[in-house]
Amino acid sequence: MRSKQSIAAGLLVAALVAAGAVNLATDQPRWWGLLPIVVYVVLVVLEINVVLATGAAVVIGFVLTGTGPLAMGTMMSESLGSFIAVIGLIIMLGAGLGRIAADTGAAQTLVRMLLNRVGVDSPVRIQVGIMLASTVLVGALGTLAGANAILAPIVIPVAAAVSRSRPSVAAMLHAGGAAGLIIGPFTPPVVTITGAADISYLQYLFSAGLPMAVVTWATGFAMARFIQRRTAETDQYSAEELAGMARNDGASGGTPSRTPGATPGGTLVATARERRAAVAFIGTIVAMAVLGVILEAGFAYAIVVMIVTAIVTALAGGMRPADALTSFYTGAAQLLWLFFLFWLFNPLLIMLEQSGAYEAMLESLQPTLESVGAWPFLMIALVIGWVGVAGAAVAQVVLINDLLWPLAATLGIPSTAWSAALLGGSQIDWFGPFPNADMIGQMGLARSSNLRMMLFNGWAIMAANLVLFAVLFTVLL
């Protein structure tokens, strides 16, 4: 780690010197305008904190463009109302809503209702129930880690009762949750892509989101069964683990009681208040989503949805206003860093445009890409986002869109096809080719240490989605 920090420090010094020299030599940096983005990508690859990497890139951009203190202040203040900063705010509000849903027992009760509805009388039904619960909860809360952290202690004892292995459960959580992030109407990727491509939620859903979610879910379902056959004898949950999770579940969301022997995992009985909160939570999200479709609402509508759903859920769950606010603040504070990341990222994009880098790239690449054609261009854009742009998925979408949409527009690529390229380029790297935080996080929630099987699951989903997008681009063009 120390060697990476030394490399990062050396890179920063060299980049600052180069930026200063370019600023003195010319008023229009052109290709040199990509320097801050290159530094940002390299720092993230070196595992430097992504907020620090973004801040360092912004400083290099200021030096490169000769931005003075007053102009810096104006740029930073205007960035608070930018598209990407609003997305950061929506994500924070979603985290606050998630905390209220957990503290009222709404999220936990919703999971139990889904499991009971699907049934827990066979291993296949239990797998369907776990993955469906993950899809619904992640789609509602907009966070893979947060939603599955609520889900895991509830479903693991049920899975263990039919001898589902830890790596198998990890694969279920990863695939089921990823599908929820792809199709949830107010999740960060969906809000960002619909805003960037300027299309409605239904256009996005049927042109890109639903196909990828179905392929991800179905491939993950098959891979979880594949993994189960290879780990059933060696990687089961211990009695001590299950006892610890039962204690944590009982303390995490209200006071549900367990009726012994009713189902393989026991029947969890929620209180009337928890049931009201669960119905209010999912009912409000569905109602607001329908209203948004009718009104053809834009991405900013998600702000209203998060606030209204939080208020309705808290009231239905019997929370006092002061307690509800405290709960909301606690949840939102956990993602404050992400808001700062997106706030800092907008000046980076503005300076990239001011430097003339976009125009230089367009002039250089347009003849070649026009001769290549629309389908290869979409595949190139997907691969660039997948393996060439590191960092948070929302920032990936905005950066890919700003860099490549002008070229896509000259090729006559429709917005629906472009939304599919943005989705694939920013989300396929959830699954590989290398281990990542999302993958490791789901392993941790499932108490699994089998990275090999998790990579197999990710590679299968990744390959299936690459085939999907190759076909999808042909259909959408």
XYZ file of C-alpha atoms in Angstrom:
477
model
C 0.000 0.000 0.000
C 2.867 2.363 0.823
C 4.363 1.842 -2.643
C 0.992 2.734 -4.218
C 0.860 5.919 -2.154
C 4.380 6.816 -3.289
C 3.406 6.285 -6.919
C 0.280 8.394 -6.395
C 2.276 11.216 -4.803
C 4.796 11.186 -7.635
C 2.000 11.209 -10.196
C 0.341 14.209 -8.520
C 3.555 16.234 -8.462
C 4.283 15.444 -12.108
C 0.690 16.241 -13.132
C 0.714 19.576 -11.278
C 3.990 20.586 -12.917
C 2.674 19.573 -16.344
C -0.625 21.405 -15.759
C 1.206 24.583 -14.756
C 3.474 24.403 -17.780
C 0.538 23.873 -20.165
C -1.348 26.787 -18.599
C 1.616 29.095 -19.173
C 2.137 27.860 -22.727
C -1.406 28.015 -24.116
C -4.902 29.314 -23.428
C -6.541 26.219 -24.959
C -5.097 22.967 -23.524
C -7.076 20.757 -25.972
C -5.865 17.163 -25.457
C -4.088 18.201 -22.267
C -7.567 18.805 -20.864
C -7.832 15.049 -20.344
C -4.961 15.156 -17.831
C -7.195 15.534 -14.716
C -9.375 12.597 -15.831
C -6.330 10.421 -16.485
C -4.959 11.267 -13.034
C -8.357 10.487 -11.477
C -8.541 7.076 -13.167
C -4.972 6.131 -12.222
C -5.455 7.186 -8.583
C -8.623 5.102 -8.302
C -6.830 2.111 -9.838
C -4.084 2.632 -7.225
C -6.848 2.274 -4.583
C -6.592 5.862 -3.378
C -9.796 7.037 -1.669
C -12.136 8.020 -4.499
C -13.053 11.380 -2.914
C -9.365 12.234 -2.498
C -8.712 11.130 -6.079
C -11.505 13.382 -7.342
C -10.320 16.324 -5.247
C -6.776 15.917 -6.551
C -8.048 15.825 -10.134
C -10.066 19.014 -9.533
C -6.964 20.813 -8.218
C -5.020 19.758 -11.313
C -7.907 21.036 -13.438
C -7.825 24.404 -11.679
C -4.090 24.724 -12.363
C -4.464 23.546 -15.959
C -7.218 26.057 -16.790
C -5.797 28.889 -14.664
C -8.991 29.166 -12.609
C -8.687 31.856 -9.924
C -10.114 31.771 -6.360
C -13.265 33.755 -7.202
C -14.019 31.603 -10.236
C -13.384 28.494 -8.123
C -15.978 29.606 -5.584
C -18.523 30.357 -8.293
C -17.935 27.016 -9.975
C -18.245 25.068 -6.707
C -21.430 26.883 -5.679
C -23.055 26.335 -9.073
C -22.079 22.675 -8.909
C -24.391 22.205 -5.922
C -27.309 22.404 -8.355
C -25.725 20.287 -11.078
C -27.196 17.038 -12.382
C -24.598 14.825 -10.741
C -24.810 16.639 -7.371
C -28.593 16.176 -7.386
C -28.019 12.459 -7.957
C -25.761 12.491 -4.885
C -28.541 14.147 -2.890
C -31.040 11.526 -4.073
C -28.687 8.756 -2.956
C -28.341 10.353 0.490
C -32.124 10.680 0.795
C -32.459 7.032 -0.203
C -30.078 6.020 2.573
C -32.161 8.003 5.052
C -35.325 6.291 3.816
C -33.610 2.930 4.148
C -32.776 3.596 7.778
C -36.405 4.514 8.545
C -37.594 1.376 6.730
C -35.243 -0.700 8.878
C -35.999 1.042 12.183
C -39.774 0.712 11.739
C -39.440 -2.953 10.757
C -40.968 -2.189 7.340
C -38.063 -3.628 5.351
C -37.763 -6.797 7.436
C -41.510 -7.381 7.390
C -41.648 -6.901 3.619
C -38.984 -9.599 3.224
C -40.918 -12.028 5.429
C -44.148 -11.325 3.569
C -42.436 -12.126 0.258
C -40.889 -15.326 1.618
C -44.210 -16.501 3.005
C -45.969 -15.638 -0.260
C -43.465 -17.563 -2.402
C -43.275 -20.405 0.109
C -40.460 -22.065 2.008
C -41.439 -25.700 1.508
C -38.715 -26.579 -1.027
C -35.148 -25.525 -1.842
C -36.194 -24.066 -5.211
C -38.985 -21.974 -3.670
C -36.608 -20.739 -0.995
C -34.051 -19.697 -3.617
C -36.746 -17.886 -5.618
C -37.953 -16.197 -2.432
C -34.477 -15.043 -1.389
C -33.578 -13.647 -4.803
C -36.994 -12.035 -5.284
C -36.824 -10.444 -1.826
C -33.365 -9.074 -2.641
C -34.584 -7.684 -5.974
C -37.590 -5.956 -4.410
C -35.754 -4.575 -1.372
C -32.725 -3.319 -3.316
C -35.004 -1.843 -5.980
C -36.994 -0.031 -3.287
C -34.056 1.220 -1.203
C -31.604 1.816 -4.055
C -28.622 0.289 -2.269
C -27.183 -3.195 -2.750
C -25.170 -3.335 0.460
C -27.750 -1.625 2.672
C -30.754 -3.636 1.502
C -29.019 -7.005 1.598
C -27.593 -6.194 5.044
C -31.211 -6.042 6.239
C -32.139 -9.137 4.246
C -29.261 -11.494 5.086
C -29.990 -12.245 8.782
C -33.607 -13.029 7.868
C -33.042 -15.345 4.910
C -29.835 -17.150 5.883
C -31.501 -19.327 8.580
C -34.210 -20.225 6.057
C -31.579 -21.149 3.453
C -29.533 -23.082 6.005
C -32.587 -25.143 6.975
C -32.505 -26.732 3.502
C -28.688 -26.979 3.489
C -27.972 -24.091 1.134
C -24.246 -23.361 1.239
C -22.702 -19.993 2.037
C -21.242 -19.413 -1.477
C -24.640 -20.252 -2.978
C -26.399 -17.683 -0.781
C -23.752 -15.070 -1.663
C -24.447 -15.627 -5.367
C -28.204 -15.287 -4.760
C -27.771 -11.978 -2.944
C -25.421 -10.567 -5.575
C -27.518 -11.465 -8.618
C -30.911 -10.755 -7.057
C -29.813 -7.411 -5.653
C -28.092 -6.324 -8.866
C -31.320 -6.954 -10.792
C -33.148 -4.722 -8.316
C -30.681 -1.871 -8.832
C -31.136 -2.157 -12.590
C -34.954 -1.916 -12.616
C -35.861 0.025 -9.454
C -37.513 3.270 -10.615
C -35.569 5.481 -8.196
C -32.231 3.674 -7.822
C -29.067 5.719 -8.534
C -28.142 3.946 -11.804
C -31.661 4.245 -13.218
C -32.136 7.889 -12.245
C -28.715 8.781 -13.643
C -29.103 6.938 -16.947
C -32.623 8.223 -17.650
C -31.444 11.749 -16.872
C -28.285 11.502 -18.976
C -30.018 9.885 -21.961
C -33.103 12.105 -21.534
C -35.607 9.246 -21.739
C -38.538 8.161 -19.583
C -38.401 5.341 -17.060
C -40.611 3.111 -19.218
C -38.402 3.714 -22.266
C -35.359 2.782 -20.210
C -37.070 -0.224 -18.655
C -38.114 -1.888 -21.893
C -35.065 -0.962 -23.962
C -32.296 -1.727 -21.461
C -33.187 -2.223 -17.796
C -35.605 -5.140 -17.970
C -33.549 -7.232 -20.434
C -30.389 -6.869 -18.336
C -32.264 -7.546 -15.090
C -33.846 -10.728 -16.487
C -30.529 -12.045 -17.825
C -28.727 -11.178 -14.576
C -31.415 -12.777 -12.406
C -31.776 -15.930 -14.503
C -28.026 -16.470 -14.873
C -27.508 -15.853 -11.158
C -30.279 -18.328 -10.341
C -28.618 -21.027 -12.456
C -25.152 -20.248 -11.079
C -26.373 -20.396 -7.469
C -27.587 -23.943 -8.154
C -24.278 -24.762 -9.880
C -22.347 -23.442 -6.878
C -24.635 -25.287 -4.469
C -23.829 -28.652 -6.070
C -20.100 -28.012 -5.656
C -20.091 -26.606 -2.121
C -23.006 -28.336 -0.368
C -20.761 -30.822 1.399
C -18.012 -28.431 2.467
C -19.361 -24.935 3.143
C -22.489 -25.075 5.312
C -23.551 -22.620 8.021
C -22.655 -23.608 11.567
C -25.135 -23.719 14.437
C -23.211 -20.927 16.177
C -23.518 -18.623 13.142
C -27.249 -19.218 12.885
C -27.761 -18.588 16.593
C -25.879 -15.294 16.349
C -27.918 -14.162 13.346
C -31.161 -15.036 15.112
C -30.175 -12.806 18.033
C -29.214 -9.950 15.682
C -32.435 -10.274 13.685
C -34.538 -10.075 16.780
C -32.799 -6.869 17.804
C -32.728 -5.149 14.442
C -36.249 -4.380 13.400
C -39.045 -4.307 15.940
C -39.805 -7.371 18.022
C -40.876 -10.181 15.712
C -41.501 -13.547 17.295
C -40.706 -16.988 15.893
C -43.192 -19.798 15.816
C -41.129 -23.020 16.054
C -41.603 -25.705 13.476
C -44.028 -23.896 11.203
C -41.587 -23.656 8.285
C -38.042 -24.794 7.614
C -36.767 -21.508 8.938
C -39.487 -20.710 11.394
C -42.389 -18.311 10.835
C -41.640 -14.747 11.788
C -44.716 -12.907 13.027
C -44.543 -9.135 12.682
C -46.498 -6.723 14.837
C -49.476 -4.830 13.407
C -47.392 -1.647 13.391
C -44.612 -3.309 11.410
C -47.115 -4.659 8.888
C -48.620 -1.191 8.486
C -45.159 0.283 7.959
C -44.296 -2.378 5.355
C -47.510 -1.813 3.398
C -47.066 1.967 3.612
C -43.435 1.697 2.492
C -43.916 -0.422 -0.624
C -47.359 1.046 -1.378
C -46.058 4.613 -1.398
C -43.127 3.736 -3.657
C -45.412 1.954 -6.133
C -47.987 4.776 -6.079
C -45.317 7.439 -6.564
C -43.748 5.429 -9.397
C -47.103 5.172 -11.187
C -47.688 8.898 -10.675
C -44.237 9.640 -12.048
C -44.963 7.639 -15.199
C -48.299 9.436 -15.683
C -46.707 12.861 -15.180
C -43.626 11.904 -17.253
C -41.490 13.050 -14.332
C -37.770 13.673 -14.657
C -34.924 12.466 -12.472
C -35.478 15.184 -9.823
C -38.872 13.638 -9.003
C -36.961 11.009 -7.010
C -36.279 13.669 -4.348
C -40.011 14.003 -3.693
C -40.458 10.223 -3.707
C -37.771 9.646 -1.074
C -39.076 12.349 1.263
C -42.762 11.400 0.943
C -42.046 7.677 1.375
C -39.913 8.351 4.449
C -42.674 10.460 6.043
C -45.457 7.971 5.280
C -43.398 4.978 6.463
C -42.386 6.723 9.695
C -45.987 7.723 10.466
C -47.320 4.238 9.685
C -44.569 2.714 11.819
C -45.507 4.875 14.802
C -42.235 6.811 14.972
C -42.222 10.154 16.753
C -41.193 13.023 14.440
C -37.952 13.682 16.334
C -37.030 9.976 16.276
C -37.854 9.767 12.576
C -35.582 12.713 11.812
C -32.757 11.214 13.870
C -33.153 7.914 12.040
C -33.207 9.688 8.674
C -30.113 11.765 9.492
C -28.233 8.662 10.648
C -28.934 6.817 7.419
C -28.194 9.770 5.151
C -24.935 10.573 6.955
C -23.503 7.200 5.952
C -23.414 8.351 2.313
C -22.376 11.954 2.847
C -19.025 11.085 1.260
C -20.809 10.142 -1.960
C -22.529 13.527 -2.136
C -19.132 15.251 -1.750
C -17.732 12.996 -4.479
C -20.408 14.017 -6.974
C -20.240 17.675 -5.972
C -16.494 17.657 -6.691
C -16.920 15.718 -9.907
C -19.008 18.373 -11.666
C -16.240 21.052 -11.769
C -13.996 18.381 -13.246
C -16.433 17.881 -16.116
C -16.875 21.644 -16.604
C -13.120 22.206 -16.855
C -12.830 19.266 -19.226
C -15.279 21.020 -21.540
C -13.603 24.428 -21.149
C -10.209 22.976 -22.026
C -11.340 22.013 -25.522
C -10.634 18.318 -24.915
C -14.114 17.291 -26.077
C -13.727 19.164 -29.361
C -10.251 17.764 -29.945
C -11.432 14.221 -29.335
C -14.495 14.686 -31.553
C -12.424 16.097 -34.414
C -9.880 13.276 -34.192
C -12.191 10.309 -33.709
C -15.268 11.272 -35.717
C -13.978 10.168 -39.170
C -12.829 6.799 -37.835
C -15.954 6.122 -35.807
C -18.240 7.149 -38.655
C -16.540 4.569 -40.848
C -16.851 1.961 -38.077
C -20.616 2.394 -37.709
C -23.140 2.621 -34.894
C -23.075 -0.974 -33.582
C -19.283 -1.178 -33.127
C -19.330 2.292 -31.572
C -21.865 1.180 -28.940
C -19.769 -1.886 -28.132
C -16.658 0.303 -27.853
C -18.508 2.703 -25.533
C -19.629 -0.224 -23.379
C -16.105 -1.635 -23.129
C -14.636 1.798 -22.330
C -17.070 2.181 -19.449
C -16.587 -1.402 -18.307
C -12.799 -1.608 -18.207
C -11.573 1.915 -18.965
C -13.351 4.185 -16.491
C -12.945 3.502 -12.790
C -14.894 4.946 -9.874
C -18.485 5.199 -8.697
C -21.079 3.946 -11.198
C -22.980 7.252 -11.290
C -19.779 9.160 -12.045
C -18.988 6.582 -14.729
C -22.320 7.209 -16.450
C -21.908 10.990 -16.421
C -18.311 10.827 -17.657
C -19.050 8.329 -20.442
C -22.051 10.376 -21.519
C -20.109 13.655 -21.607
C -17.167 12.117 -23.442
C -18.933 9.963 -26.013
C -22.500 11.186 -26.531
C -21.452 13.951 -28.984
C -19.892 11.232 -31.139
C -22.913 8.960 -30.703
C -25.235 11.762 -31.778
C -23.296 12.309 -35.010
C -23.799 8.608 -35.811
C -27.562 8.926 -35.355
C -27.685 6.552 -32.386
C -31.116 6.733 -30.680
C -31.348 7.608 -26.996
C -32.717 4.184 -26.075
C -29.698 2.427 -27.570
C -27.408 4.933 -25.876
C -29.072 4.246 -22.509
C -28.296 0.556 -23.008
C -24.628 1.374 -23.658
C -24.519 3.536 -20.524
C -26.122 0.758 -18.486
C -23.758 -1.928 -19.719
C -20.669 0.255 -19.469
C -21.357 1.286 -15.883
C -22.857 -1.899 -14.413
C -21.229 -4.976 -15.968
C -18.116 -4.351 -13.874
C -20.196 -5.305 -10.807
C -19.498 -8.881 -11.875
C -15.897 -8.873 -13.077
C -13.502 -9.573 -14.508
C -11.751 -8.853 -11.198
C -12.971 -8.997 -7.579
C -14.629 -5.757 -6.481
C -16.217 -4.181 -3.428
C -19.786 -5.167 -4.380
C -18.784 -8.787 -4.843
C -16.785 -8.984 -1.609
C -19.553 -7.182 0.282
C -22.156 -9.782 -0.665
C -19.755 -12.558 0.323
C -19.370 -10.920 3.725
C -23.128 -10.643 4.237
C -23.516 -14.335 3.362
C -20.577 -15.289 5.649
C -18.763 -16.800 2.659
C -15.022 -16.772 1.999
C -15.120 -18.670 -1.304
C -13.983 -15.994 -3.760
C -13.432 -18.574 -6.512
C -17.114 -19.485 -6.706
C -18.141 -15.831 -6.459
C -15.923 -15.053 -9.450
C -17.469 -17.940 -11.399
C -20.895 -16.457 -10.687
C -19.752 -12.994 -11.754
C -18.035 -14.185 -14.928
C -21.119 -16.130 -16.027
C -23.389 -13.108 -15.497
C -20.854 -10.834 -17.184
C -20.581 -13.096 -20.247
C -24.355 -13.480 -20.537
C -24.836 -9.715 -20.399
C -22.158 -9.048 -23.011
C -24.034 -11.363 -25.376
C -27.300 -9.642 -24.427
C -25.999 -6.158 -25.232
C -24.487 -7.309 -28.521
C -27.961 -8.491 -29.547
C -29.762 -5.561 -27.917
C -27.748 -2.964 -29.820
C -28.731 -4.660 -33.087
C -32.412 -4.532 -32.143
C -32.385 -0.922 -30.904
C -30.505 0.615 -33.833
